mmCIF file of C-alpha atoms in Angstrom:
data_model
loop_
_atom_site.group_PDB
_atom_site.id
_atom_site.type_symbol
_atom_site.label_atom_id
_atom_site.label_comp_id
_atom_site.label_asym_id
_atom_site.label_seq_id
_atom_site.Cartn_x
_atom_site.Cartn_y
_atom_site.Cartn_z
ATOM 1 C CA UNK X 281 25.961 -19.668 -30.641
ATOM 2 C CA UNK X 282 27.227 -22.051 -28.214
ATOM 3 C CA UNK X 283 25.688 -23.716 -25.716
ATOM 4 C CA UNK X 284 23.656 -21.439 -23.164
ATOM 5 C CA UNK X 285 25.630 -23.169 -20.446
ATOM 6 C CA UNK X 286 28.633 -22.047 -21.689
ATOM 7 C CA UNK X 287 27.683 -18.527 -21.976
ATOM 8 C CA UNK X 288 26.322 -18.388 -18.822
ATOM 9 C CA UNK X 289 29.797 -19.354 -17.324
ATOM 10 C CA UNK X 290 31.265 -17.137 -19.724
ATOM 11 C CA UNK X 291 29.151 -13.969 -18.803
ATOM 12 C CA UNK X 292 28.699 -14.396 -15.022
ATOM 13 C CA UNK X 293 31.105 -12.035 -13.913
ATOM 14 C CA UNK X 294 29.835 -9.443 -16.445
ATOM 15 C CA UNK X 295 26.403 -10.024 -14.568
ATOM 16 C CA UNK X 296 28.058 -9.668 -11.195
ATOM 17 C CA UNK X 297 29.505 -6.869 -12.127
ATOM 18 C CA UNK X 298 26.418 -5.299 -13.668
ATOM 19 C CA UNK X 299 24.931 -5.711 -10.070
ATOM 20 C CA UNK X 300 27.707 -4.573 -8.038
ATOM 21 C CA UNK X 301 27.456 -1.465 -9.860
ATOM 22 C CA UNK X 302 24.101 -0.990 -9.478
ATOM 23 C CA UNK X 303 24.579 -1.503 -5.977
ATOM 24 C CA UNK X 304 22.608 -3.994 -5.356
ATOM 25 C CA UNK X 305 22.772 -5.906 -2.383
ATOM 26 C CA UNK X 306 19.731 -7.596 -1.373
ATOM 27 C CA UNK X 307 18.274 -10.168 -3.226
ATOM 28 C CA UNK X 308 21.392 -10.916 -5.046
ATOM 29 C CA UNK X 309 20.806 -14.380 -6.326
ATOM 30 C CA UNK X 310 17.174 -13.191 -7.396
ATOM 31 C CA UNK X 311 18.709 -10.375 -9.628
ATOM 32 C CA UNK X 312 21.736 -12.551 -10.911
ATOM 33 C CA UNK X 313 18.900 -15.082 -12.139
ATOM 34 C CA UNK X 314 16.780 -12.107 -13.980
ATOM 35 C CA UNK X 315 20.678 -11.515 -15.633
ATOM 36 C CA UNK X 316 20.618 -14.676 -17.280
ATOM 37 C CA UNK X 317 17.228 -14.709 -18.166
ATOM 38 C CA UNK X 318 18.396 -11.346 -19.859
ATOM 39 C CA UNK X 319 21.345 -13.206 -21.273
ATOM 40 C CA UNK X 320 19.342 -16.054 -22.717
ATOM 41 C CA UNK X 321 16.927 -13.280 -24.116
ATOM 42 C CA UNK X 322 19.936 -11.567 -25.648
ATOM 43 C CA UNK X 323 21.310 -14.805 -27.228
ATOM 44 C CA UNK X 324 18.088 -15.554 -28.633
ATOM 45 C CA UNK X 325 17.599 -11.660 -30.447
ATOM 46 C CA UNK X 326 21.091 -11.054 -31.414
ATOM 47 C CA UNK X 327 21.879 -10.864 -34.956
ATOM 48 C CA UNK X 328 25.779 -11.001 -35.556
ATOM 49 C CA UNK X 329 25.462 -8.521 -38.715
ATOM 50 C CA UNK X 330 24.853 -5.848 -36.218
ATOM 51 C CA UNK X 331 27.707 -5.457 -33.934
ATOM 52 C CA UNK X 332 29.566 -7.387 -30.953
ATOM 53 C CA UNK X 333 27.303 -9.807 -28.620
ATOM 54 C CA UNK X 334 29.113 -8.566 -25.419
ATOM 55 C CA UNK X 335 27.946 -4.848 -25.757
ATOM 56 C CA UNK X 336 24.834 -6.348 -26.727
ATOM 57 C CA UNK X 337 24.596 -8.798 -23.958
ATOM 58 C CA UNK X 338 25.642 -6.130 -21.639
ATOM 59 C CA UNK X 339 22.808 -3.481 -22.517
ATOM 60 C CA UNK X 340 20.123 -6.344 -22.561
ATOM 61 C CA UNK X 341 21.055 -7.707 -19.248
ATOM 62 C CA UNK X 342 21.360 -4.426 -17.395
ATOM 63 C CA UNK X 343 18.339 -3.054 -18.670
ATOM 64 C CA UNK X 344 16.110 -6.522 -17.389
ATOM 65 C CA UNK X 345 17.933 -5.905 -13.823
ATOM 66 C CA UNK X 346 16.951 -2.300 -13.904
ATOM 67 C CA UNK X 347 13.440 -3.258 -15.421
ATOM 68 C CA UNK X 348 13.349 -5.593 -12.147
ATOM 69 C CA UNK X 349 14.444 -3.415 -9.849
ATOM 70 C CA UNK X 350 12.001 -0.583 -10.735
ATOM 71 C CA UNK X 351 9.030 -3.102 -10.594
ATOM 72 C CA UNK X 352 10.117 -4.178 -7.016
ATOM 73 C CA UNK X 353 10.597 -0.359 -5.992
ATOM 74 C CA UNK X 354 7.084 0.634 -7.319
ATOM 75 C CA UNK X 355 5.387 -2.810 -5.034
ATOM 76 C CA UNK X 356 7.821 -1.671 -2.315
ATOM 77 C CA UNK X 357 6.201 1.808 -2.475
ATOM 78 C CA UNK X 358 2.715 0.738 -2.720
ATOM 79 C CA UNK X 359 3.252 -1.685 0.239
ATOM 80 C CA UNK X 360 3.394 -0.551 3.576
ATOM 81 C CA UNK X 361 4.451 -2.714 6.291
ATOM 82 C CA UNK X 362 4.629 -1.444 10.200
ATOM 83 C CA UNK X 363 7.722 -2.605 12.206
ATOM 84 C CA UNK X 364 6.890 -4.656 15.210
ATOM 85 C CA UNK X 365 6.711 -1.776 17.467
ATOM 86 C CA UNK X 366 3.889 -0.259 15.898
ATOM 87 C CA UNK X 367 1.531 -3.005 16.776
ATOM 88 C CA UNK X 368 2.856 -2.586 20.471
ATOM 89 C CA UNK X 369 1.595 0.845 20.848
ATOM 90 C CA UNK X 370 -2.046 0.099 18.996
ATOM 91 C CA UNK X 371 -4.766 0.336 20.925
ATOM 92 C CA UNK X 372 -7.354 -2.170 20.952
ATOM 93 C CA UNK X 373 -10.569 -0.842 19.266
ATOM 94 C CA UNK X 374 -12.938 -3.100 20.512
ATOM 95 C CA UNK X 375 -12.828 -1.480 24.324
ATOM 96 C CA UNK X 376 -15.648 0.391 25.788
ATOM 97 C CA UNK X 377 -15.224 4.304 25.624
ATOM 98 C CA UNK X 378 -17.937 4.991 28.682
ATOM 99 C CA UNK X 379 -15.965 8.388 29.161
ATOM 100 C CA UNK X 380 -15.951 9.367 25.474
ATOM 101 C CA UNK X 381 -19.444 8.573 24.883
ATOM 102 C CA UNK X 382 -20.753 10.087 28.343
ATOM 103 C CA UNK X 383 -19.081 13.403 26.986
ATOM 104 C CA UNK X 384 -20.901 13.040 23.549
ATOM 105 C CA UNK X 385 -24.231 12.669 25.216
ATOM 106 C CA UNK X 386 -23.734 15.698 26.701
ATOM 107 C CA UNK X 387 -23.847 17.501 23.274
ATOM 108 C CA UNK X 388 -26.982 15.249 22.285
ATOM 109 C CA UNK X 389 -29.132 16.454 24.683
ATOM 110 C CA UNK X 390 -31.640 17.632 22.102
ATOM 111 C CA UNK X 391 -30.829 14.985 19.040
ATOM 112 C CA UNK X 392 -33.509 12.523 18.713
ATOM 113 C CA UNK X 393 -32.590 9.106 19.550
ATOM 114 C CA UNK X 394 -31.572 8.092 15.837
ATOM 115 C CA UNK X 395 -29.412 11.474 15.518
ATOM 116 C CA UNK X 396 -27.499 10.415 18.699
ATOM 117 C CA UNK X 397 -27.138 6.987 17.168
ATOM 118 C CA UNK X 398 -25.618 8.574 14.141
ATOM 119 C CA UNK X 399 -23.168 10.583 16.511
ATOM 120 C CA UNK X 400 -22.349 7.922 18.467
ATOM 121 C CA UNK X 401 -21.459 5.265 15.389
ATOM 122 C CA UNK X 402 -19.602 7.965 13.614
ATOM 123 C CA UNK X 403 -17.691 9.639 16.641
ATOM 124 C CA UNK X 404 -16.771 6.699 18.750
ATOM 125 C CA UNK X 405 -17.009 3.217 16.277
ATOM 126 C CA UNK X 406 -15.835 5.262 13.253
ATOM 127 C CA UNK X 407 -18.639 3.786 10.953
ATOM 128 C CA UNK X 408 -19.463 4.743 7.794
ATOM 129 C CA UNK X 409 -22.935 5.654 6.594
ATOM 130 C CA UNK X 410 -23.508 2.609 5.088
ATOM 131 C CA UNK X 411 -22.341 0.190 7.675
ATOM 132 C CA UNK X 412 -24.749 2.217 10.087
ATOM 133 C CA UNK X 413 -27.451 1.167 7.612
ATOM 134 C CA UNK X 414 -26.557 -2.167 7.709
ATOM 135 C CA UNK X 415 -26.397 -1.903 11.664
ATOM 136 C CA UNK X 416 -29.915 -0.142 12.039
ATOM 137 C CA UNK X 417 -31.280 -2.578 9.164
ATOM 138 C CA UNK X 418 -32.285 1.092 7.513
ATOM 139 C CA UNK X 419 -31.599 2.864 4.090
ATOM 140 C CA UNK X 420 -28.915 4.702 3.523
ATOM 141 C CA UNK X 421 -30.835 7.747 2.920
ATOM 142 C CA UNK X 422 -32.470 7.337 6.505
ATOM 143 C CA UNK X 423 -28.800 7.516 7.926
ATOM 144 C CA UNK X 424 -27.891 10.387 5.950
ATOM 145 C CA UNK X 425 -30.867 12.424 7.178
ATOM 146 C CA UNK X 426 -30.030 11.552 10.532
ATOM 147 C CA UNK X 427 -26.732 13.147 9.867
ATOM 148 C CA UNK X 428 -27.875 15.845 8.241
ATOM 149 C CA UNK X 429 -30.162 16.737 10.983
ATOM 150 C CA UNK X 430 -27.786 16.055 14.063
ATOM 151 C CA UNK X 431 -25.375 18.177 11.826
ATOM 152 C CA UNK X 432 -27.642 20.861 11.865
ATOM 153 C CA UNK X 433 -28.787 21.137 15.515
ATOM 154 C CA UNK X 434 -25.023 20.415 16.972
ATOM 155 C CA UNK X 435 -24.271 23.562 14.514
ATOM 156 C CA UNK X 436 -26.892 25.678 15.751
ATOM 157 C CA UNK X 437 -26.278 24.831 19.531
ATOM 158 C CA UNK X 438 -22.678 25.419 18.999
ATOM 159 C CA UNK X 439 -23.464 28.834 17.634
ATOM 160 C CA UNK X 440 -25.869 29.800 20.879
ATOM 161 C CA UNK X 441 -22.425 28.766 23.152
ATOM 162 C CA UNK X 442 -20.351 30.645 20.787
ATOM 163 C CA UNK X 443 -22.140 33.797 20.954
#
């Protein structure tokens, strides 16, 4: 078979046609390069006894480009890139929340100090059980016990108000 440079020059229009047919408008150069890689692999794997190289190369190149498109689409779906406007609307989470804390504390009057800590850490700071345990230097089971007891007491209080 001829040199790959000659082959690439000969089949360049075909690669561009495949790119246009697949409506690729972003990263055309990258897809063209993928097409060239597909062409090279087709030239390496081609068996002249099995048919015409042009049809084989077309199928091989298109398959490579489609595989790359699928790979990029999966990556794009898994990645989240918020627009710039989003970051302008996000509030800073480290600000103090005195009204929220005061409101929560009004419900926590019958809770112990540790149960109250669990409520504040969970509802204001959005900490997990593990993070609370680390912050308070206690075991996970201790924090789970605070949680269980606080939930029970708050539920009883809520049921009394609802009656």
